[in-house]
């Protein structure tokens, strides 16, 4: 009896995305380690926390593939790439990596629609929302570094930013959660 509820194409796409999420975790781990090495403990803490979020994303894909009766394929994870050159460069790379991930999530939305796989379409909507949140968070980082002086940020501004990021929440407020009382 056939119990696999995913087409080969969708199973492949979900397995690939599971590896992408692991890759994203490696990127955050690499940047967090770079920041710690440079003495930016707050930025490092923020990025380490985010690496955990990416691992959680990886697990969500793994669990979904299993629950739909398909085969999980654990593949090797690509290296995260070179270290950032500065805090400004680090935050720009974070934003770029989140936008690239959004594109990959949207491709799964397209595929699930094309195949009328509504269970996968429904599952992937969680990630559509999550990517909006993650892009917002990355944009916030870019705004903060811009205020601090961007690529020319001085040490005292970077110190303040570092302090602030230690306590910055992991989640960003989405536009749909805003009210007149709480803009
Ligand atoms: Fe997995 O959300 Fe960021 O990339």
PDB file of C-alpha atoms and ligand atoms in Angstrom:
ATOM      1  CA  UNK A   1       0.000   0.000   0.000  1.00  0.00           C
ATOM      2  CA  UNK A   2       1.339   3.427  -0.931  1.00  0.00           C
ATOM      3  CA  UNK A   3       1.630   5.640   2.163  1.00  0.00           C
ATOM      4  CA  UNK A   4       3.878   8.369   0.757  1.00  0.00           C
ATOM      5  CA  UNK A   5       1.771  11.516   0.394  1.00  0.00           C
ATOM      6  CA  UNK A   6       4.460  13.656  -1.267  1.00  0.00           C
ATOM      7  CA  UNK A   7       5.331  13.645  -4.952  1.00  0.00           C
ATOM      8  CA  UNK A   8       9.023  12.968  -5.733  1.00  0.00           C
ATOM      9  CA  UNK A   9       9.414  16.607  -6.815  1.00  0.00           C
ATOM     10  CA  UNK A  10       7.928  18.027  -3.609  1.00  0.00           C
ATOM     11  CA  UNK A  11       9.832  15.576  -1.403  1.00  0.00           C
ATOM     12  CA  UNK A  12      13.033  16.675  -3.124  1.00  0.00           C
ATOM     13  CA  UNK A  13      12.202  20.384  -2.717  1.00  0.00           C
ATOM     14  CA  UNK A  14      11.395  19.928   0.994  1.00  0.00           C
ATOM     15  CA  UNK A  15      14.560  17.909   1.609  1.00  0.00           C
ATOM     16  CA  UNK A  16      16.599  20.588  -0.182  1.00  0.00           C
ATOM     17  CA  UNK A  17      14.970  23.287   1.934  1.00  0.00           C
ATOM     18  CA  UNK A  18      15.689  21.291   5.096  1.00  0.00           C
ATOM     19  CA  UNK A  19      19.382  21.427   4.123  1.00  0.00           C
ATOM     20  CA  UNK A  20      19.074  25.138   3.263  1.00  0.00           C
ATOM     21  CA  UNK A  21      17.805  25.820   6.781  1.00  0.00           C
ATOM     22  CA  UNK A  22      20.781  23.912   8.212  1.00  0.00           C
ATOM     23  CA  UNK A  23      23.010  26.014   5.950  1.00  0.00           C
ATOM     24  CA  UNK A  24      21.358  29.191   7.268  1.00  0.00           C
ATOM     25  CA  UNK A  25      22.095  28.015  10.815  1.00  0.00           C
ATOM     26  CA  UNK A  26      25.766  27.561   9.845  1.00  0.00           C
ATOM     27  CA  UNK A  27      25.832  31.106   8.438  1.00  0.00           C
ATOM     28  CA  UNK A  28      24.490  32.536  11.710  1.00  0.00           C
ATOM     29  CA  UNK A  29      26.914  30.380  13.725  1.00  0.00           C
ATOM     30  CA  UNK A  30      29.837  31.630  11.621  1.00  0.00           C
ATOM     31  CA  UNK A  31      28.816  35.288  11.957  1.00  0.00           C
ATOM     32  CA  UNK A  32      28.124  34.883  15.692  1.00  0.00           C
ATOM     33  CA  UNK A  33      31.581  33.384  16.189  1.00  0.00           C
ATOM     34  CA  UNK A  34      33.124  36.184  14.122  1.00  0.00           C
ATOM     35  CA  UNK A  35      31.314  38.804  16.270  1.00  0.00           C
ATOM     36  CA  UNK A  36      32.401  37.109  19.525  1.00  0.00           C
ATOM     37  CA  UNK A  37      35.983  37.073  18.287  1.00  0.00           C
ATOM     38  CA  UNK A  38      35.784  40.819  17.589  1.00  0.00           C
ATOM     39  CA  UNK A  39      34.441  41.479  21.100  1.00  0.00           C
ATOM     40  CA  UNK A  40      30.823  42.193  20.078  1.00  0.00           C
ATOM     41  CA  UNK A  41      29.168  39.986  22.674  1.00  0.00           C
ATOM     42  CA  UNK A  42      25.669  41.411  22.233  1.00  0.00           C
ATOM     43  CA  UNK A  43      25.695  40.975  18.456  1.00  0.00           C
ATOM     44  CA  UNK A  44      27.152  37.512  18.894  1.00  0.00           C
ATOM     45  CA  UNK A  45      24.422  36.569  21.381  1.00  0.00           C
ATOM     46  CA  UNK A  46      21.728  37.800  18.970  1.00  0.00           C
ATOM     47  CA  UNK A  47      23.227  35.779  16.079  1.00  0.00           C
ATOM     48  CA  UNK A  48      23.697  32.615  18.170  1.00  0.00           C
ATOM     49  CA  UNK A  49      20.025  32.810  19.183  1.00  0.00           C
ATOM     50  CA  UNK A  50      19.141  33.119  15.544  1.00  0.00           C
ATOM     51  CA  UNK A  51      21.211  30.074  14.592  1.00  0.00           C
ATOM     52  CA  UNK A  52      18.937  28.090  16.933  1.00  0.00           C
ATOM     53  CA  UNK A  53      15.862  29.430  15.143  1.00  0.00           C
ATOM     54  CA  UNK A  54      17.271  28.180  11.846  1.00  0.00           C
ATOM     55  CA  UNK A  55      17.854  24.737  13.351  1.00  0.00           C
ATOM     56  CA  UNK A  56      14.231  24.738  14.484  1.00  0.00           C
ATOM     57  CA  UNK A  57      13.213  25.522  10.896  1.00  0.00           C
ATOM     58  CA  UNK A  58      15.296  22.589   9.691  1.00  0.00           C
ATOM     59  CA  UNK A  59      13.497  20.303  12.165  1.00  0.00           C
ATOM     60  CA  UNK A  60      10.078  21.493  10.996  1.00  0.00           C
ATOM     61  CA  UNK A  61      10.902  20.404   7.428  1.00  0.00           C
ATOM     62  CA  UNK A  62      12.317  17.096   8.640  1.00  0.00           C
ATOM     63  CA  UNK A  63       9.227  16.340  10.723  1.00  0.00           C
ATOM     64  CA  UNK A  64       6.833  17.319   7.943  1.00  0.00           C
ATOM     65  CA  UNK A  65       8.551  15.048   5.399  1.00  0.00           C
ATOM     66  CA  UNK A  66       8.378  12.152   7.881  1.00  0.00           C
ATOM     67  CA  UNK A  67       4.756  12.808   8.771  1.00  0.00           C
ATOM     68  CA  UNK A  68       3.773  12.759   5.099  1.00  0.00           C
ATOM     69  CA  UNK A  69       5.341   9.323   4.721  1.00  0.00           C
ATOM     70  CA  UNK A  70       8.257  10.386   2.515  1.00  0.00           C
ATOM     71  CA  UNK A  71      11.964   9.787   2.942  1.00  0.00           C
ATOM     72  CA  UNK A  72      14.181  12.244   4.783  1.00  0.00           C
ATOM     73  CA  UNK A  73      17.559  12.592   3.086  1.00  0.00           C
ATOM     74  CA  UNK A  74      20.280  14.103   5.280  1.00  0.00           C
ATOM     75  CA  UNK A  75      22.790  15.737   2.945  1.00  0.00           C
ATOM     76  CA  UNK A  76      26.026  17.573   3.581  1.00  0.00           C
ATOM     77  CA  UNK A  77      25.736  21.248   4.533  1.00  0.00           C
ATOM     78  CA  UNK A  78      27.612  23.783   2.397  1.00  0.00           C
ATOM     79  CA  UNK A  79      30.190  25.959   4.160  1.00  0.00           C
ATOM     80  CA  UNK A  80      28.888  29.359   5.295  1.00  0.00           C
ATOM     81  CA  UNK A  81      31.260  31.452   3.182  1.00  0.00           C
ATOM     82  CA  UNK A  82      33.759  34.119   4.203  1.00  0.00           C
ATOM     83  CA  UNK A  83      33.587  36.070   7.457  1.00  0.00           C
ATOM     84  CA  UNK A  84      32.026  39.550   7.350  1.00  0.00           C
ATOM     85  CA  UNK A  85      34.437  42.468   6.938  1.00  0.00           C
ATOM     86  CA  UNK A  86      32.618  44.691   9.460  1.00  0.00           C
ATOM     87  CA  UNK A  87      29.384  44.892  11.468  1.00  0.00           C
ATOM     88  CA  UNK A  88      27.837  46.759   8.545  1.00  0.00           C
ATOM     89  CA  UNK A  89      28.911  44.006   6.147  1.00  0.00           C
ATOM     90  CA  UNK A  90      27.639  41.363   8.588  1.00  0.00           C
ATOM     91  CA  UNK A  91      24.139  42.874   8.736  1.00  0.00           C
ATOM     92  CA  UNK A  92      24.015  43.343   4.958  1.00  0.00           C
ATOM     93  CA  UNK A  93      24.962  39.680   4.507  1.00  0.00           C
ATOM     94  CA  UNK A  94      22.262  38.624   7.004  1.00  0.00           C
ATOM     95  CA  UNK A  95      19.637  40.576   5.057  1.00  0.00           C
ATOM     96  CA  UNK A  96      20.808  39.172   1.723  1.00  0.00           C
ATOM     97  CA  UNK A  97      20.741  35.622   3.055  1.00  0.00           C
ATOM     98  CA  UNK A  98      17.188  36.061   4.399  1.00  0.00           C
ATOM     99  CA  UNK A  99      15.970  37.448   1.051  1.00  0.00           C
ATOM    100  CA  UNK A 100      17.543  34.483  -0.755  1.00  0.00           C
ATOM    101  CA  UNK A 101      15.802  32.130   1.649  1.00  0.00           C
ATOM    102  CA  UNK A 102      12.456  33.835   1.038  1.00  0.00           C
ATOM    103  CA  UNK A 103      12.892  33.197  -2.702  1.00  0.00           C
ATOM    104  CA  UNK A 104      13.407  29.490  -1.988  1.00  0.00           C
ATOM    105  CA  UNK A 105      10.319  29.346   0.240  1.00  0.00           C
ATOM    106  CA  UNK A 106       8.235  31.062  -2.466  1.00  0.00           C
ATOM    107  CA  UNK A 107       9.416  28.442  -4.986  1.00  0.00           C
ATOM    108  CA  UNK A 108       7.918  25.749  -2.731  1.00  0.00           C
ATOM    109  CA  UNK A 109       4.669  27.736  -2.546  1.00  0.00           C
ATOM    110  CA  UNK A 110       4.623  27.783  -6.373  1.00  0.00           C
ATOM    111  CA  UNK A 111       5.367  24.077  -6.617  1.00  0.00           C
ATOM    112  CA  UNK A 112       2.724  23.071  -4.084  1.00  0.00           C
ATOM    113  CA  UNK A 113       0.151  25.157  -5.970  1.00  0.00           C
ATOM    114  CA  UNK A 114       1.172  23.682  -9.326  1.00  0.00           C
ATOM    115  CA  UNK A 115       0.763  20.169  -7.914  1.00  0.00           C
ATOM    116  CA  UNK A 116      -2.382  21.044  -5.924  1.00  0.00           C
ATOM    117  CA  UNK A 117      -0.659  19.663  -2.828  1.00  0.00           C
ATOM    118  CA  UNK A 118      -2.703  21.721  -0.371  1.00  0.00           C
ATOM    119  CA  UNK A 119      -1.206  20.085   2.721  1.00  0.00           C
ATOM    120  CA  UNK A 120       2.265  21.263   1.685  1.00  0.00           C
ATOM    121  CA  UNK A 121       0.850  24.625   0.636  1.00  0.00           C
ATOM    122  CA  UNK A 122      -0.667  24.973   4.105  1.00  0.00           C
ATOM    123  CA  UNK A 123       2.548  23.862   5.842  1.00  0.00           C
ATOM    124  CA  UNK A 124       4.715  26.280   3.882  1.00  0.00           C
ATOM    125  CA  UNK A 125       2.520  29.269   4.760  1.00  0.00           C
ATOM    126  CA  UNK A 126       4.080  29.227   8.248  1.00  0.00           C
ATOM    127  CA  UNK A 127       7.424  29.891   6.560  1.00  0.00           C
ATOM    128  CA  UNK A 128       6.014  32.662   4.367  1.00  0.00           C
ATOM    129  CA  UNK A 129       5.038  34.502   7.556  1.00  0.00           C
ATOM    130  CA  UNK A 130       8.314  33.617   9.251  1.00  0.00           C
ATOM    131  CA  UNK A 131      10.348  35.002   6.337  1.00  0.00           C
ATOM    132  CA  UNK A 132       8.417  38.280   6.470  1.00  0.00           C
ATOM    133  CA  UNK A 133       9.379  38.444  10.127  1.00  0.00           C
ATOM    134  CA  UNK A 134      13.006  37.560   9.485  1.00  0.00           C
ATOM    135  CA  UNK A 135      13.355  40.117   6.693  1.00  0.00           C
ATOM    136  CA  UNK A 136      11.841  42.725   9.041  1.00  0.00           C
ATOM    137  CA  UNK A 137      14.323  41.780  11.734  1.00  0.00           C
ATOM    138  CA  UNK A 138      17.226  42.000   9.259  1.00  0.00           C
ATOM    139  CA  UNK A 139      15.960  45.366   8.006  1.00  0.00           C
ATOM    140  CA  UNK A 140      15.868  46.561  11.624  1.00  0.00           C
ATOM    141  CA  UNK A 141      19.522  45.570  11.938  1.00  0.00           C
ATOM    142  CA  UNK A 142      20.335  47.596   8.820  1.00  0.00           C
ATOM    143  CA  UNK A 143      18.469  50.622  10.230  1.00  0.00           C
ATOM    144  CA  UNK A 144      20.352  50.355  13.510  1.00  0.00           C
ATOM    145  CA  UNK A 145      23.768  50.195  11.870  1.00  0.00           C
ATOM    146  CA  UNK A 146      22.795  53.053   9.553  1.00  0.00           C
ATOM    147  CA  UNK A 147      21.991  55.249  12.572  1.00  0.00           C
ATOM    148  CA  UNK A 148      25.298  54.168  14.131  1.00  0.00           C
ATOM    149  CA  UNK A 149      27.175  55.434  11.049  1.00  0.00           C
ATOM    150  CA  UNK A 150      26.937  52.527   8.598  1.00  0.00           C
ATOM    151  CA  UNK A 151      30.281  51.379   7.185  1.00  0.00           C
ATOM    152  CA  UNK A 152      31.942  54.315   9.032  1.00  0.00           C
ATOM    153  CA  UNK A 153      30.399  53.585  12.452  1.00  0.00           C
ATOM    154  CA  UNK A 154      32.718  54.607  15.276  1.00  0.00           C
ATOM    155  CA  UNK A 155      33.588  52.406  18.251  1.00  0.00           C
ATOM    156  CA  UNK A 156      31.287  54.165  20.750  1.00  0.00           C
ATOM    157  CA  UNK A 157      28.268  53.812  18.416  1.00  0.00           C
ATOM    158  CA  UNK A 158      29.120  50.149  17.831  1.00  0.00           C
ATOM    159  CA  UNK A 159      29.417  49.663  21.595  1.00  0.00           C
ATOM    160  CA  UNK A 160      25.883  51.040  22.101  1.00  0.00           C
ATOM    161  CA  UNK A 161      24.545  48.871  19.310  1.00  0.00           C
ATOM    162  CA  UNK A 162      26.233  45.822  20.769  1.00  0.00           C
ATOM    163  CA  UNK A 163      24.625  46.484  24.180  1.00  0.00           C
ATOM    164  CA  UNK A 164      21.212  46.927  22.568  1.00  0.00           C
ATOM    165  CA  UNK A 165      21.299  43.734  20.538  1.00  0.00           C
ATOM    166  CA  UNK A 166      21.942  41.565  23.560  1.00  0.00           C
ATOM    167  CA  UNK A 167      18.373  42.264  24.679  1.00  0.00           C
ATOM    168  CA  UNK A 168      16.704  42.564  21.284  1.00  0.00           C
ATOM    169  CA  UNK A 169      13.831  40.036  21.014  1.00  0.00           C
ATOM    170  CA  UNK A 170      14.105  37.224  18.460  1.00  0.00           C
ATOM    171  CA  UNK A 171      10.833  38.143  16.774  1.00  0.00           C
ATOM    172  CA  UNK A 172       9.907  41.297  14.887  1.00  0.00           C
ATOM    173  CA  UNK A 173       6.447  42.895  15.031  1.00  0.00           C
ATOM    174  CA  UNK A 174       4.568  42.265  11.804  1.00  0.00           C
ATOM    175  CA  UNK A 175       2.472  44.960  10.118  1.00  0.00           C
ATOM    176  CA  UNK A 176      -0.683  42.882  10.629  1.00  0.00           C
ATOM    177  CA  UNK A 177      -0.117  42.915  14.421  1.00  0.00           C
ATOM    178  CA  UNK A 178       0.014  46.708  14.673  1.00  0.00           C
ATOM    179  CA  UNK A 179      -2.903  48.702  16.161  1.00  0.00           C
ATOM    180  CA  UNK A 180      -3.634  52.404  16.573  1.00  0.00           C
ATOM    181  CA  UNK A 181      -2.882  52.093  20.296  1.00  0.00           C
ATOM    182  CA  UNK A 182       0.336  50.146  19.695  1.00  0.00           C
ATOM    183  CA  UNK A 183       1.951  51.436  16.503  1.00  0.00           C
TER     184      UNK A 183
HETATM  185 FE1  LIG B   1      14.858  29.854   8.238  1.00  0.00          FE
HETATM  186  O1  LIG B   1      14.483  31.598   8.349  1.00  0.00           O
HETATM  187 FE2  LIG B   1      15.994  32.669   8.220  1.00  0.00          FE
HETATM  188  O2  LIG B   1      16.663  32.041   6.765  1.00  0.00           O
END
